[in-house]
Amino acid sequence: MITLENIRVHIGNKVLLEDASCQLVDGQKVGIIGKNGCGKSTLFKVLQHQIDIDTGRVLVPKNKKLAYAEQEIPDLDMNILDFVLARDKDLMYWRQKATESATEELADIMDHLTLLQSDSAEARVATILKGLGFTDTDFAQPVKHFSGGWRMRLALAGALFQNSDILLLDEPTNHLDLEATLWLEDYLKKYSGTLLIISHDQDLLNNLCTHILHFEGKRLVLYRGNLTIFQTTFQQKKENSQRQMERLAMKKEKLQSYVNRFRYKATKAKQAQSRLKMLERLNQAEVEIVPVEAEDEFHFPEVYVMPAPCIKLKNVSVGYVPGKPVLRRLNLQIGNNDRIALLGRNGNGKSTFAKLLSGMLSPESGEIVQSKKLRVGYFNQHQNEELPEKITPFDYIKPFLGDTMKEDKIRGYLAAFGLTQDQAISKIGTLSGGEKARLLLSRICLDKPQILILDEPTNHLDLQGRQALADALNEFNGTVILITHDFHILESVCDTLWLVQDGTCREFDGDLNDYKSMLLEHPEEDKSQPIITQPKVKKPSLHTTKQKIKELEKQLTVLEKQRDYLLDLLLKPDCDYASVQRDLKETEMQIAETENAWMELADLIH
């Protein structure tokens, strides 16, 4: 059992925990949640005795082996298989002892090695590495050959491999793709020890956790159940607290009113004094106040709607080395208001495809057709590292908005992306990863792009931030192309799935649950069966026909909004009349074609 008793913890001038207590029973799988900056990672350092507490007690059983992922891995010549093996110090100790000890000691040593499953150690490491996305050919490669994100996977592999009783994982999915995230979830379900996991991945917290440890103010409160159960319980708790406070306030108001009216009247003085004492007791009464966190925000600007398709790829190949394309024969088109999820394992070319659409990569062959007016906004999690750390968000964004814009307008623009006034004037170097991501999104949206391409935008956002981002993307009137390992975000935002695999990108024939099932059934394979390249010859099913009708109805809604928007533009004095008329004519043609297609399908089901 892990016990925290009335602990106080501060970092710098900020008190993170005050009189905080909780008990975690062996075998629990505990999701640790709270707003960014509340102290979740600091709590892990407390449990590892890396930082001291001011007051209270922290009790972690000494006979329990605790494992965690290292934060930094140096350049090492050691190959990655040996690196992960070496994370289990007990195994290394007894293996070394077996090579040095006398014959009479070997029986005892072999008992320890058997207990540590030494014979299967290399095979178990290989399984973990493959689950996290490494290949057989990677095993012999030195650690120093891998980038920072892949080294974090190695650190995670090292933590998983150890025969631990307590496992601490801090945002383990941040550097994983969708496939590795699913594998990790399945692996952790089988973990028999006590798991403490800091995560903002809703699916992971729902599918894995038996308890939720919530930072409430500067206290810790443990809830039984997964994230959904916690959210329901916490909402009820907030409502009950509010009702209690309202009832107490009403009662105090009535008592105070009586005291004010009658305390100086001789006939009522005794009753007034009695009520005054009751009022004093009520003022001392404690009502559990549940901290109310500020609402999170993202607001994307409304954009000029382009005639569909926005982008058309005709037999396009793209790569980094001439003659060696990463993706080949791409024949795709992207419409306005599309919501596309890019699926596929890391290394298959998702980011390459995103860079192609954003204009960062040029096609090696083939043709890309798009309007000259089209603007594409591209977000990549690694862009955080390129931000100037010595200036403030306000100073960073101001030149892009123009010298004439007033300060309050600039602050308001940053606030639309969830950056508070204090954060707007803090040095960028002091901001959290989530705050930097917000700043990058605010910069990207200055150009009012019709297409947003977001490559892992949620990595540093907390639960509220992720939901706010999903809500904002659903409100955005342009096109969204999303790469993320967060299934909840994909389900909330995307209705079209494209699979990047086998050197190309095609539509995935199925939904996210089909894709998840495919990965769990064949974790080490890239299956091509669920991909369609051409329309099926056989007569479509009734279900398929109805689905297509719904898609056409959605397209009609978008096109009609686009038509209304263009008609409004024609009424404006500064309108480029000829250009808008051309767009309007093309939109009217698309509406007619879509209506004809709808009528043909509607006839099939009547």
Coordinates of C-alpha atoms in Angstrom, one line a residue, residues 38-465:
C38 CA -1.2 21.3 -10.8
G39 CA 1.7 19.0 -9.7
K40 CA 1.0 15.5 -11.2
S41 CA 4.6 15.0 -12.4
T42 CA 5.8 16.5 -9.1
L43 CA 3.8 13.8 -7.2
F44 CA 5.8 11.1 -9.1
K45 CA 9.1 12.7 -8.0
V46 CA 7.8 12.7 -4.4
L47 CA 7.0 8.9 -4.6
Q48 CA 10.5 8.4 -6.1
H49 CA 12.1 10.5 -3.3
Q50 CA 13.6 12.8 -5.9
I51 CA 12.2 15.9 -4.1
D52 CA 11.5 16.4 -0.4
I53 CA 8.1 17.2 1.0
D54 CA 7.7 20.2 3.5
T55 CA 5.5 18.3 5.9
G56 CA 3.6 15.0 6.3
R57 CA 4.7 11.5 5.5
V58 CA 5.1 9.4 2.3
L59 CA 5.1 5.7 2.8
V60 CA 6.1 3.4 -0.1
P61 CA 6.9 -0.2 1.0
K62 CA 10.6 -0.9 0.8
N63 CA 10.0 -4.4 -0.3
K64 CA 8.2 -3.2 -3.4
K65 CA 10.1 -2.7 -6.6
L66 CA 9.2 0.6 -8.3
A67 CA 9.7 1.2 -12.0
Y68 CA 9.4 4.4 -14.1
A69 CA 10.5 5.6 -17.5
E70 CA 13.7 7.7 -17.6
Q71 CA 13.2 11.3 -18.7
E72 CA 16.5 11.5 -20.6
I73 CA 18.5 8.9 -22.4
P74 CA 22.1 9.9 -23.4
D75 CA 23.9 8.9 -26.6
L76 CA 24.9 5.3 -26.1
D77 CA 26.7 2.8 -28.3
M78 CA 24.7 0.0 -26.6
N79 CA 22.2 -1.6 -28.9
I80 CA 18.5 -1.1 -27.9
L81 CA 17.9 -4.8 -27.0
D82 CA 20.7 -4.7 -24.4
F83 CA 19.6 -1.2 -23.2
V84 CA 16.2 -2.4 -22.3
L85 CA 17.6 -5.6 -20.7
A86 CA 19.9 -3.5 -18.6
R87 CA 17.0 -1.5 -17.1
D88 CA 16.2 -4.5 -14.9
K89 CA 19.0 -4.2 -12.3
D90 CA 18.0 -7.3 -10.4
L91 CA 18.3 -9.5 -13.6
M92 CA 21.7 -8.0 -14.5
Y93 CA 23.0 -8.5 -10.9
W94 CA 22.1 -12.2 -10.8
R95 CA 23.3 -12.8 -14.4
Q96 CA 26.6 -11.3 -13.5
K97 CA 26.8 -13.2 -10.3
A98 CA 26.2 -16.5 -12.2
T99 CA 29.4 -15.8 -14.2
E100 CA 31.5 -15.0 -11.2
S101 CA 30.3 -17.3 -8.4
A102 CA 31.6 -20.7 -7.2
T103 CA 29.7 -23.9 -8.2
E104 CA 28.1 -24.4 -4.7
E105 CA 26.4 -21.0 -5.0
L106 CA 24.9 -21.6 -8.5
A107 CA 21.8 -23.4 -7.2
D108 CA 20.7 -20.4 -5.2
I109 CA 21.6 -18.0 -8.1
M110 CA 19.6 -20.1 -10.6
D111 CA 16.6 -20.0 -8.3
H112 CA 16.7 -16.2 -8.5
L113 CA 17.2 -16.2 -12.2
T114 CA 14.2 -18.5 -12.6
L115 CA 12.1 -16.2 -10.5
L116 CA 13.1 -13.3 -12.7
Q117 CA 12.3 -15.4 -15.9
S118 CA 15.8 -14.9 -17.2
D119 CA 15.5 -17.6 -19.9
S120 CA 12.7 -15.6 -21.6
A121 CA 14.1 -12.1 -21.0
E122 CA 15.3 -11.4 -24.5
A123 CA 12.1 -12.7 -26.0
R124 CA 10.0 -10.5 -23.7
V125 CA 12.1 -7.4 -24.6
A126 CA 11.6 -8.2 -28.3
T127 CA 7.9 -8.4 -27.8
I128 CA 7.8 -5.1 -25.9
L129 CA 10.0 -3.3 -28.5
K130 CA 7.8 -4.6 -31.4
G131 CA 4.7 -3.5 -29.6
L132 CA 6.1 0.0 -29.3
G133 CA 6.9 0.1 -33.0
F134 CA 10.5 -1.1 -33.3
T135 CA 11.4 -3.6 -36.0
D136 CA 13.7 -6.7 -35.8
T137 CA 16.4 -4.8 -37.7
D138 CA 16.3 -2.0 -35.1
F139 CA 17.3 -4.4 -32.3
A140 CA 21.0 -4.3 -33.2
Q141 CA 21.1 -0.6 -33.7
P142 CA 22.8 1.6 -31.0
V143 CA 20.7 3.9 -28.9
K144 CA 22.4 7.0 -30.2
H145 CA 21.0 6.4 -33.7
F146 CA 17.4 7.0 -32.5
S147 CA 15.7 10.4 -32.2
G148 CA 14.3 11.9 -29.0
G149 CA 10.7 10.5 -29.6
W150 CA 12.0 7.0 -30.2
R151 CA 14.3 7.2 -27.2
M152 CA 11.2 7.9 -25.0
R153 CA 9.8 4.7 -26.4
L154 CA 13.0 2.9 -25.3
A155 CA 12.6 4.5 -21.8
L156 CA 9.0 3.2 -21.7
A157 CA 10.1 -0.2 -22.8
G158 CA 12.7 -0.3 -20.0
A159 CA 10.0 0.5 -17.4
L160 CA 7.6 -2.1 -18.8
F161 CA 10.2 -4.8 -18.9
Q162 CA 11.2 -4.7 -15.2
N163 CA 9.6 -7.1 -12.8
S164 CA 8.1 -4.2 -10.9
D165 CA 5.4 -4.1 -8.1
I166 CA 4.7 -0.4 -8.7
L167 CA 4.8 1.2 -12.1
L168 CA 4.8 5.0 -12.7
L169 CA 4.0 6.2 -16.2
D170 CA 3.9 9.9 -17.0
E171 CA 2.1 10.6 -20.3
P172 CA 3.4 7.3 -21.9
T173 CA 1.4 7.8 -25.1
N174 CA 2.8 11.2 -26.0
H175 CA 5.4 9.7 -28.3
L176 CA 3.3 6.7 -29.5
D177 CA 1.2 6.3 -32.6
L178 CA -2.4 4.9 -32.6
E179 CA -1.2 1.3 -33.0
A180 CA 1.4 1.4 -30.2
T181 CA -1.1 3.1 -27.9
L182 CA -3.5 0.2 -28.4
W183 CA -0.8 -2.3 -27.8
L184 CA 0.3 -0.4 -24.6
E185 CA -3.3 -0.4 -23.3
D186 CA -3.6 -4.1 -23.8
Y187 CA -0.2 -4.8 -22.2
L188 CA -1.0 -2.7 -19.1
K189 CA -4.4 -4.5 -18.6
K190 CA -2.3 -7.6 -17.9
Y191 CA 0.0 -5.9 -15.5
S192 CA -0.5 -7.4 -12.0
G193 CA 1.2 -4.7 -9.9
T194 CA 0.1 -1.2 -8.8
L195 CA -0.1 1.2 -11.8
L196 CA -0.1 5.0 -11.5
I197 CA -0.5 6.6 -14.9
I198 CA -0.6 10.3 -15.7
S199 CA -2.6 10.6 -18.9
H200 CA -5.1 12.8 -20.7
D201 CA -6.2 10.0 -23.1
Q202 CA -9.8 9.4 -22.4
D203 CA -10.0 6.0 -24.0
L204 CA -6.9 4.8 -22.1
L205 CA -8.3 6.1 -18.7
N206 CA -11.7 4.5 -19.4
N207 CA -10.5 1.1 -20.6
L208 CA -7.6 0.7 -18.1
C209 CA -8.2 2.4 -14.8
T210 CA -9.9 1.0 -11.7
H211 CA -9.5 4.4 -9.8
I212 CA -9.0 8.1 -10.6
L213 CA -6.8 10.2 -8.4
H214 CA -7.9 13.8 -8.9
F215 CA -6.0 17.0 -8.0
E216 CA -8.7 19.2 -6.3
G217 CA -7.3 22.5 -5.4
K218 CA -4.2 21.5 -3.4
R219 CA -5.8 18.2 -2.2
L220 CA -5.8 14.7 -3.6
V221 CA -9.1 12.8 -3.9
L222 CA -9.3 9.2 -4.9
Y223 CA -12.4 8.0 -6.8
R224 CA -13.5 4.4 -7.6
G225 CA -14.0 3.6 -11.2
N226 CA -12.8 4.8 -14.6
L227 CA -12.8 8.3 -16.1
T228 CA -16.4 8.3 -17.2
I229 CA -17.6 7.2 -13.7
F230 CA -15.3 9.8 -12.1
Q231 CA -16.8 12.6 -14.4
T232 CA -20.3 11.6 -13.4
T233 CA -19.5 11.4 -9.7
F234 CA -17.5 14.7 -9.7
Q235 CA -20.3 16.5 -11.5
Q236 CA -22.8 15.3 -8.8
K237 CA -20.4 16.3 -6.1
K238 CA -20.1 19.8 -7.5
E239 CA -23.9 20.2 -7.8
N240 CA -24.4 18.9 -4.2
S241 CA -21.8 21.3 -2.9
Q242 CA -23.5 24.2 -4.7
R243 CA -26.9 23.3 -3.3
Q244 CA -25.5 23.0 0.2
M245 CA -23.9 26.5 -0.1
E246 CA -27.1 28.0 -1.4
R247 CA -29.2 26.4 1.4
L248 CA -26.6 27.6 4.0
A249 CA -26.6 31.1 2.5
M250 CA -30.4 31.3 2.6
K251 CA -30.5 30.1 6.2
K252 CA -27.9 32.6 7.3
E253 CA -29.7 35.4 5.5
K254 CA -33.0 34.7 7.3
L255 CA -31.3 34.5 10.7
Q256 CA -29.4 37.7 10.0
S257 CA -32.6 39.4 8.9
Y258 CA -34.4 38.4 12.2
V259 CA -31.4 39.5 14.3
N260 CA -31.3 42.9 12.5
R261 CA -35.0 43.5 13.1
F262 CA -35.4 42.4 16.7
R263 CA -32.1 42.4 18.6
Y264 CA -32.9 45.8 20.2
K265 CA -36.5 45.1 21.0
A266 CA -37.0 44.0 24.6
T267 CA -39.8 41.5 23.8
K268 CA -37.7 39.8 21.1
A269 CA -34.2 40.3 22.5
K270 CA -33.9 36.8 23.9
Q271 CA -35.0 35.2 20.6
A272 CA -32.7 37.5 18.6
Q273 CA -29.7 36.5 20.8
S274 CA -30.5 32.8 20.3
R275 CA -30.6 33.3 16.5
L276 CA -27.3 35.2 16.7
K277 CA -25.7 32.2 18.3
M278 CA -27.1 30.0 15.7
L279 CA -25.7 32.3 13.0
E280 CA -22.3 32.2 14.6
R281 CA -22.4 28.3 14.5
L282 CA -23.4 28.4 10.8
N283 CA -20.6 30.8 10.0
Q284 CA -18.2 28.2 11.5
A285 CA -19.9 25.3 9.7
E286 CA -17.8 23.8 6.9
V287 CA -19.2 23.0 3.5
E288 CA -17.0 21.0 1.2
I289 CA -16.3 23.5 -1.6
V290 CA -15.4 21.7 -4.8
P291 CA -12.9 23.8 -6.9
V292 CA -14.4 25.0 -10.1
E293 CA -11.8 25.1 -12.9
A294 CA -12.0 27.8 -15.5
E295 CA -13.5 26.8 -18.9
D296 CA -10.9 26.0 -21.5
E297 CA -11.1 27.7 -24.9
F298 CA -10.2 27.3 -28.6
H299 CA -11.8 29.4 -31.2
F300 CA -10.8 29.0 -34.9
P301 CA -11.6 31.9 -37.2
E302 CA -14.3 31.6 -39.8
V303 CA -12.7 31.2 -43.2
Y304 CA -13.6 31.8 -46.9
V305 CA -15.1 28.5 -48.2
M306 CA -13.4 27.2 -51.3
P307 CA -15.2 25.4 -54.2
A308 CA -14.8 21.7 -53.8
P309 CA -12.6 19.9 -54.3
C310 CA -10.0 22.0 -52.4
I311 CA -7.1 19.8 -53.4
K312 CA -6.9 17.0 -56.0
L313 CA -4.0 14.6 -56.3
K314 CA -3.5 12.9 -59.6
N315 CA -1.1 10.0 -59.6
V316 CA 1.3 11.8 -57.2
S317 CA 4.5 10.4 -55.8
V318 CA 6.5 12.1 -53.1
G319 CA 9.6 11.5 -51.0
Y320 CA 12.9 12.9 -49.8
V321 CA 15.4 11.2 -52.1
P322 CA 14.9 11.4 -55.9
G323 CA 13.8 8.1 -57.3
K324 CA 12.9 6.7 -53.8
P325 CA 9.4 7.9 -53.1
V326 CA 7.8 7.3 -49.7
L327 CA 4.3 7.4 -51.1
R328 CA 3.3 6.5 -54.7
R329 CA 0.4 6.8 -57.0
L330 CA -1.8 9.0 -54.8
N331 CA -5.2 9.6 -56.4
L332 CA -7.3 11.5 -53.8
Q333 CA -9.4 14.6 -53.4
I334 CA -10.1 16.7 -50.4
G335 CA -13.4 18.6 -50.2
N336 CA -14.4 21.6 -48.1
N337 CA -15.5 20.8 -44.6
D338 CA -14.1 17.3 -44.8
R339 CA -13.0 15.7 -41.5
I340 CA -10.2 13.2 -42.3
A341 CA -8.2 11.0 -39.9
L342 CA -4.9 9.8 -41.2
L343 CA -4.2 6.3 -39.8
G344 CA -1.2 4.1 -40.1
R345 CA 1.9 3.1 -38.2
N346 CA 4.7 5.5 -37.5
G347 CA 7.2 5.5 -40.5
N348 CA 4.5 4.6 -43.0
G349 CA 4.4 8.2 -44.3
K350 CA 1.6 10.0 -42.5
S351 CA 3.8 13.1 -41.8
T352 CA 5.2 12.9 -45.3
F353 CA 1.6 13.1 -46.7
A354 CA 0.8 16.0 -44.4
K355 CA 3.9 17.9 -45.5
L356 CA 2.9 17.2 -49.2
L357 CA -0.6 18.8 -48.6
S358 CA 0.9 21.7 -46.7
G359 CA 3.3 22.5 -49.5
M360 CA 6.4 21.7 -47.5
L361 CA 7.2 18.9 -49.9
S362 CA 6.8 19.0 -53.7
P363 CA 5.6 16.0 -55.7
E364 CA 8.3 13.9 -57.4
S365 CA 5.8 13.1 -60.1
G366 CA 2.1 13.5 -60.8
E367 CA 0.0 16.7 -60.4
I368 CA -1.6 18.6 -57.5
V369 CA -4.6 20.7 -58.5
Q370 CA -5.7 23.4 -56.1
S371 CA -6.9 27.0 -56.1
K372 CA -4.3 29.8 -55.8
K373 CA -6.4 31.2 -53.0
L374 CA -6.2 28.1 -50.9
R375 CA -4.4 28.5 -47.6
V376 CA -3.3 25.5 -45.6
G377 CA -2.3 25.6 -41.9
Y378 CA 0.1 22.9 -40.7
F379 CA 0.7 22.1 -37.1
N380 CA 3.5 19.7 -36.0
Q381 CA 4.2 18.9 -32.3
H382 CA 8.0 19.4 -32.9
Q383 CA 7.4 23.0 -33.9
N384 CA 7.2 23.8 -30.2
E385 CA 11.0 23.5 -30.1
E386 CA 11.4 26.2 -32.7
L387 CA 9.6 29.0 -30.8
P388 CA 11.8 31.8 -29.5
E389 CA 12.0 31.2 -25.8
K390 CA 13.2 34.7 -24.7
I391 CA 10.2 36.7 -25.8
T392 CA 6.5 36.6 -24.7
P393 CA 3.6 35.2 -26.7
F394 CA 2.3 38.8 -27.0
D395 CA 5.6 40.0 -28.6
Y396 CA 5.7 36.9 -30.8
I397 CA 2.3 37.3 -32.2
K398 CA 2.2 41.1 -32.4
P399 CA 4.2 41.5 -35.7
F400 CA 1.9 39.1 -37.5
L401 CA -1.2 41.1 -36.5
G402 CA 0.2 44.5 -37.5
D403 CA 1.5 47.5 -35.6
T404 CA -1.9 49.2 -35.7
M405 CA -3.7 46.6 -33.7
K406 CA -4.5 47.6 -30.1
E407 CA -3.0 45.7 -27.2
D408 CA -6.4 44.5 -25.9
K409 CA -7.2 43.1 -29.3
I410 CA -3.9 41.1 -29.4
R411 CA -4.6 39.8 -25.9
G412 CA -8.1 38.9 -26.9
Y413 CA -6.8 37.0 -29.9
L414 CA -4.5 34.9 -27.7
A415 CA -7.3 34.4 -25.2
A416 CA -9.3 32.8 -28.0
F417 CA -6.7 30.0 -28.0
G418 CA -6.8 29.7 -24.2
L419 CA -3.8 31.8 -23.3
T420 CA -4.5 33.9 -20.2
Q421 CA -3.3 37.4 -19.7
D422 CA -0.5 36.2 -17.4
Q423 CA 0.6 33.6 -20.0
A424 CA 0.5 36.2 -22.7
I425 CA 3.2 38.3 -21.0
S426 CA 5.3 35.3 -19.7
K427 CA 8.5 34.3 -21.5
I428 CA 7.8 31.5 -24.0
G429 CA 10.6 29.4 -22.4
T430 CA 8.6 29.3 -19.2
L431 CA 5.4 28.0 -20.9
S432 CA 4.2 24.4 -20.7
G433 CA 4.0 22.2 -23.8
G434 CA 0.3 22.7 -23.9
E435 CA 0.6 26.5 -23.8
K436 CA 3.2 26.5 -26.5
A437 CA 0.9 24.3 -28.7
R438 CA -1.9 26.9 -28.2
L439 CA 0.5 29.7 -29.3
L440 CA 1.5 27.8 -32.4
L441 CA -2.2 27.2 -33.3
S442 CA -2.9 30.9 -32.8
R443 CA 0.0 31.7 -35.3
I444 CA -1.2 29.2 -37.8
C445 CA -4.8 30.6 -37.8
L446 CA -3.7 34.2 -38.4
D447 CA -3.8 33.4 -42.2
K448 CA -7.3 32.0 -41.9
P449 CA -6.5 28.7 -43.6
Q450 CA -9.3 26.7 -45.3
I451 CA -7.5 23.5 -44.4
L452 CA -6.0 22.7 -41.0
I453 CA -3.5 19.8 -40.9
L454 CA -2.8 18.9 -37.3
D455 CA -0.1 16.3 -36.5
E456 CA -0.5 15.2 -32.9
P457 CA -1.9 18.5 -31.6
T458 CA -3.1 17.0 -28.2
N459 CA 0.2 15.7 -26.8
H460 CA 0.6 18.4 -24.2
L461 CA -3.1 19.3 -23.6
D462 CA -5.0 18.2 -20.5
L463 CA -8.5 16.7 -20.6
Q464 CA -10.3 20.0 -20.7
G465 CA -7.9 21.3 -23.4

